[in-house]
Short mmCIF file of C-alpha atoms and ligand atoms in Angstrom, two decimals:
data_model
loop_
_atom_site.label_atom_id
_atom_site.label_comp_id
_atom_site.label_asym_id
_atom_site.label_seq_id
_atom_site.Cartn_x
_atom_site.Cartn_y
_atom_site.Cartn_z
CA MET A 17 15.88 34.55 -5.56
CA VAL A 18 16.00 38.17 -4.73
CA VAL A 19 14.30 39.12 -1.43
CA VAL A 20 13.50 42.80 -1.52
CA ASP A 21 13.57 45.08 1.62
CA VAL A 22 12.04 42.78 4.22
CA GLN A 23 13.06 45.30 6.83
CA ASN A 24 11.70 46.37 10.19
CA ASP A 25 10.53 49.74 8.99
CA PHE A 26 8.43 48.20 6.26
CA CYS A 27 6.82 45.73 8.66
CA GLU A 28 4.03 46.32 11.31
CA GLY A 29 5.41 48.66 13.98
CA GLY A 30 8.00 50.22 11.57
CA ALA A 31 8.27 53.87 10.48
CA LEU A 32 6.69 53.04 6.97
CA ALA A 33 4.70 49.96 7.83
CA VAL A 34 3.20 47.96 4.94
CA ALA A 35 0.25 45.71 6.05
CA GLY A 36 1.20 42.09 5.80
CA GLY A 37 4.93 42.82 6.00
CA ALA A 38 5.64 40.57 8.95
CA ALA A 39 3.60 37.81 7.30
CA VAL A 40 5.72 38.11 4.18
CA ALA A 41 8.90 37.76 6.22
CA GLU A 42 7.54 34.57 7.78
CA GLY A 43 6.07 33.34 4.45
CA ILE A 44 9.52 33.68 2.75
CA THR A 45 11.11 31.80 5.62
CA ARG A 46 8.66 28.87 5.32
CA TYR A 47 9.03 28.88 1.52
CA LEU A 48 12.77 28.83 1.65
CA ARG A 49 12.78 26.07 4.27
CA GLU A 50 11.08 23.92 1.60
CA HIS A 51 12.59 25.25 -1.61
CA ARG A 52 16.09 26.70 -0.80
CA ALA A 53 17.74 23.93 -2.75
CA ALA A 54 15.86 25.00 -5.88
CA TYR A 55 17.88 28.27 -5.82
CA ASP A 56 21.63 28.52 -6.69
CA VAL A 57 21.81 31.76 -4.79
CA VAL A 58 19.56 34.09 -2.64
CA ALA A 59 20.18 37.73 -2.36
CA ALA A 60 18.52 40.14 -0.04
CA THR A 61 18.26 43.85 -0.53
CA GLN A 62 17.91 46.58 2.15
CA ASP A 63 16.74 50.13 1.76
CA TRP A 64 19.75 51.87 3.45
CA HIS A 65 19.34 55.64 3.59
CA ILE A 66 21.94 58.17 4.66
CA ASP A 67 20.87 61.37 2.82
CA PRO A 68 18.28 60.30 0.14
CA GLY A 69 17.17 63.96 -0.55
CA PRO A 70 13.52 64.58 -1.37
CA HIS A 71 12.85 60.74 -0.79
CA PHE A 72 12.34 61.78 2.85
CA SER A 73 9.80 64.42 3.71
CA ASP A 74 8.01 65.89 6.73
CA HIS A 75 4.90 66.02 4.49
CA PRO A 76 5.19 62.82 2.54
CA ASP A 77 2.84 62.13 -0.34
CA PHE A 78 3.41 58.34 -0.09
CA VAL A 79 4.12 58.22 -3.90
CA THR A 80 7.49 59.81 -4.29
CA SER A 81 8.18 61.15 -0.81
CA TRP A 82 8.00 59.21 2.40
CA PRO A 83 8.47 59.54 6.18
CA VAL A 84 11.99 58.90 7.36
CA HIS A 85 12.62 55.10 7.07
CA CYS A 86 15.43 52.59 6.91
CA VAL A 87 18.20 54.89 8.05
CA ALA A 88 21.49 53.19 7.62
CA GLY A 89 22.55 51.38 10.73
CA THR A 90 19.36 51.83 12.71
CA PRO A 91 17.12 49.03 13.90
CA GLY A 92 14.50 50.05 11.28
CA ALA A 93 16.79 49.18 8.53
CA GLU A 94 17.60 45.70 9.82
CA LEU A 95 16.00 42.70 8.20
CA HIS A 96 12.75 41.64 10.02
CA PRO A 97 13.32 38.93 12.60
CA GLY A 98 10.71 36.76 10.92
CA LEU A 99 13.00 36.38 7.96
CA ASP A 100 15.45 33.52 8.48
CA THR A 101 18.73 34.82 6.96
CA THR A 102 20.64 31.46 7.14
CA GLY A 103 19.92 30.72 3.51
CA ILE A 104 20.81 34.19 2.17
CA ASP A 105 24.15 34.35 0.41
CA GLU A 106 24.59 38.12 0.06
CA LEU A 107 23.11 41.39 1.24
CA PHE A 108 22.77 44.37 -1.06
CA HIS A 109 22.34 47.98 0.13
CA LYS A 110 20.71 50.65 -1.92
CA GLY A 111 19.39 54.24 -1.58
CA GLU A 112 22.22 55.77 0.41
CA TYR A 113 21.91 59.08 -1.46
CA ALA A 114 18.90 58.47 -3.73
CA ASP A 115 15.49 56.94 -3.79
CA GLY A 116 16.91 53.47 -4.48
CA TYR A 117 13.70 51.71 -5.40
CA SER A 118 15.40 48.98 -7.48
CA GLY A 119 17.51 46.25 -6.18
CA PHE A 120 19.58 46.61 -9.34
CA GLU A 121 20.76 49.97 -8.00
CA ALA A 122 22.11 48.15 -5.00
CA HIS A 123 25.70 46.93 -4.26
CA ALA A 124 26.91 43.97 -2.42
CA CYS A 125 27.88 44.47 1.26
CA GLY A 126 30.27 41.58 1.35
CA THR A 127 28.43 40.33 4.41
CA GLY A 128 27.16 36.98 3.08
CA ASP A 129 28.90 33.59 3.11
CA ALA A 130 30.80 34.60 -0.07
CA GLY A 131 31.41 38.04 1.41
CA ALA A 132 35.10 38.02 1.93
CA ALA A 133 35.81 36.78 -1.56
CA SER A 134 33.31 39.17 -3.22
CA SER A 135 34.69 42.10 -1.23
CA ALA A 136 38.17 41.28 -2.30
CA ALA A 137 37.02 40.96 -5.95
CA SER A 138 35.14 44.25 -5.66
CA SER A 139 38.01 46.17 -4.38
CA ALA A 140 40.30 44.57 -7.00
CA ALA A 141 37.81 45.78 -9.67
CA GLY A 142 37.73 49.25 -7.93
CA ARG A 143 33.92 49.25 -7.41
CA PRO A 144 31.50 47.29 -5.44
CA ARG A 145 29.59 44.55 -7.28
CA ASP A 146 26.09 45.43 -8.25
CA LEU A 147 23.22 42.87 -8.19
CA ALA A 148 23.25 42.22 -11.91
CA ARG A 149 26.89 41.53 -11.95
CA TRP A 150 26.67 39.40 -8.82
CA LEU A 151 23.87 37.26 -10.35
CA THR A 152 25.68 36.95 -13.74
CA ASP A 153 28.88 35.99 -11.89
CA HIS A 154 26.92 33.10 -10.33
CA GLY A 155 25.52 32.01 -13.71
CA ILE A 156 21.99 33.17 -12.97
CA GLU A 157 19.61 33.80 -15.85
CA ALA A 158 16.21 33.56 -14.05
CA ILE A 159 15.16 35.14 -10.74
CA ASP A 160 12.21 34.93 -8.46
CA VAL A 161 11.50 38.32 -6.71
CA VAL A 162 9.67 38.50 -3.38
CA GLY A 163 9.39 41.07 -0.62
CA ILE A 164 8.19 44.56 0.08
CA ALA A 165 6.59 46.60 -1.32
CA THR A 166 4.98 45.20 -4.42
CA ASP A 167 4.01 48.58 -5.79
CA HIS A 168 7.46 50.13 -5.29
CA CYS A 169 10.71 48.34 -4.66
CA VAL A 170 9.51 44.86 -5.81
CA ARG A 171 8.10 46.55 -8.98
CA ALA A 172 11.30 48.51 -9.72
CA THR A 173 13.53 45.43 -9.12
CA ALA A 174 11.39 43.13 -11.22
CA LEU A 175 11.27 45.68 -14.05
CA ASP A 176 14.99 46.36 -13.96
CA GLY A 177 15.72 42.62 -13.85
CA ALA A 178 13.61 42.12 -16.94
CA ARG A 179 15.41 45.04 -18.69
CA ALA A 180 18.71 43.54 -17.74
CA GLY A 181 17.70 40.32 -19.51
CA PHE A 182 16.87 38.10 -16.57
CA ALA A 183 13.74 35.91 -16.83
CA VAL A 184 11.81 37.38 -13.80
CA THR A 185 9.05 35.84 -11.82
CA VAL A 186 7.20 37.57 -8.92
CA LEU A 187 5.70 35.28 -6.27
CA THR A 188 2.81 37.48 -5.31
CA ASP A 189 1.86 35.70 -2.04
CA LEU A 190 5.34 36.43 -0.82
CA THR A 191 5.00 40.15 -1.41
CA ALA A 192 3.07 42.96 0.23
CA GLY A 193 1.90 46.27 -1.32
CA VAL A 194 1.34 49.72 0.09
CA ALA A 195 -1.85 50.49 -1.78
CA PRO A 196 -4.19 47.97 -3.34
CA ASP A 197 -4.88 49.95 -6.53
CA ALA A 198 -1.13 50.73 -7.07
CA THR A 199 -0.28 47.11 -6.46
CA GLU A 200 -2.79 45.88 -9.04
CA ARG A 201 -1.31 48.47 -11.59
CA ALA A 202 2.22 47.35 -10.77
CA LEU A 203 1.42 43.75 -11.41
CA ALA A 204 -0.25 44.50 -14.69
CA GLU A 205 2.83 46.64 -15.69
CA LEU A 206 5.17 43.80 -14.79
CA ALA A 207 3.16 41.32 -16.74
CA ASP A 208 3.25 43.68 -19.76
CA ALA A 209 7.08 43.82 -19.34
CA GLY A 210 7.24 40.04 -19.63
CA VAL A 211 7.54 39.29 -15.92
CA THR A 212 5.79 36.11 -14.84
CA ILE A 213 3.23 36.80 -12.05
CA THR A 214 2.29 33.75 -9.93
CA ASP A 215 2.17 32.55 -6.41
CA SER A 216 4.56 30.29 -4.55
CA GLY A 217 2.18 27.40 -4.22
CA THR A 218 2.94 27.36 -0.48
CA PRO A 219 -0.09 27.30 1.87
CA SER A 220 0.02 30.25 4.13
ZN1 ZN B 315 13.39 54.38 0.84
#
């Protein structure tokens, strides 16, 4: 499973709040409590901006430019407290100096259970492990994608996952979108790209 950007700034009260964000955090926690054993590994991505250029704007259009959010090392960039992180194997950061919509642009932080080993392997290889490499190293061929926001980072992550050859499923009830029309378009685009669109089957 890939949990995308369930961070304080994307939940209610955050700098770029998405309606339903906190409920997604709690929904993923409930779902993983029941289903964690069905997943070999769980990765979580974080938008982690240092200087992302025009991704930040004082006059954001909420399409390609945004208010300042998820600044590296700030509380807004932390995972939402409603998300239970105990079952998460590795954290991936993205967007330090770019938009960073896709989790497949992210690199492992070496903070998970397998962190020490993966960090050592990364430095030995001379570069941090990206998400595709990490998944492949764990023998993963199929991923479920959940998180925030359906019409932006979930969309980009699922599309890149499909392009990278993974069988991708988006569990829509464990996602939240910025705009309803853009979310509908994103789900249609994902379905066209061969991504399975379904729900988790977990009562909310
Ligand atoms: Zn961002």
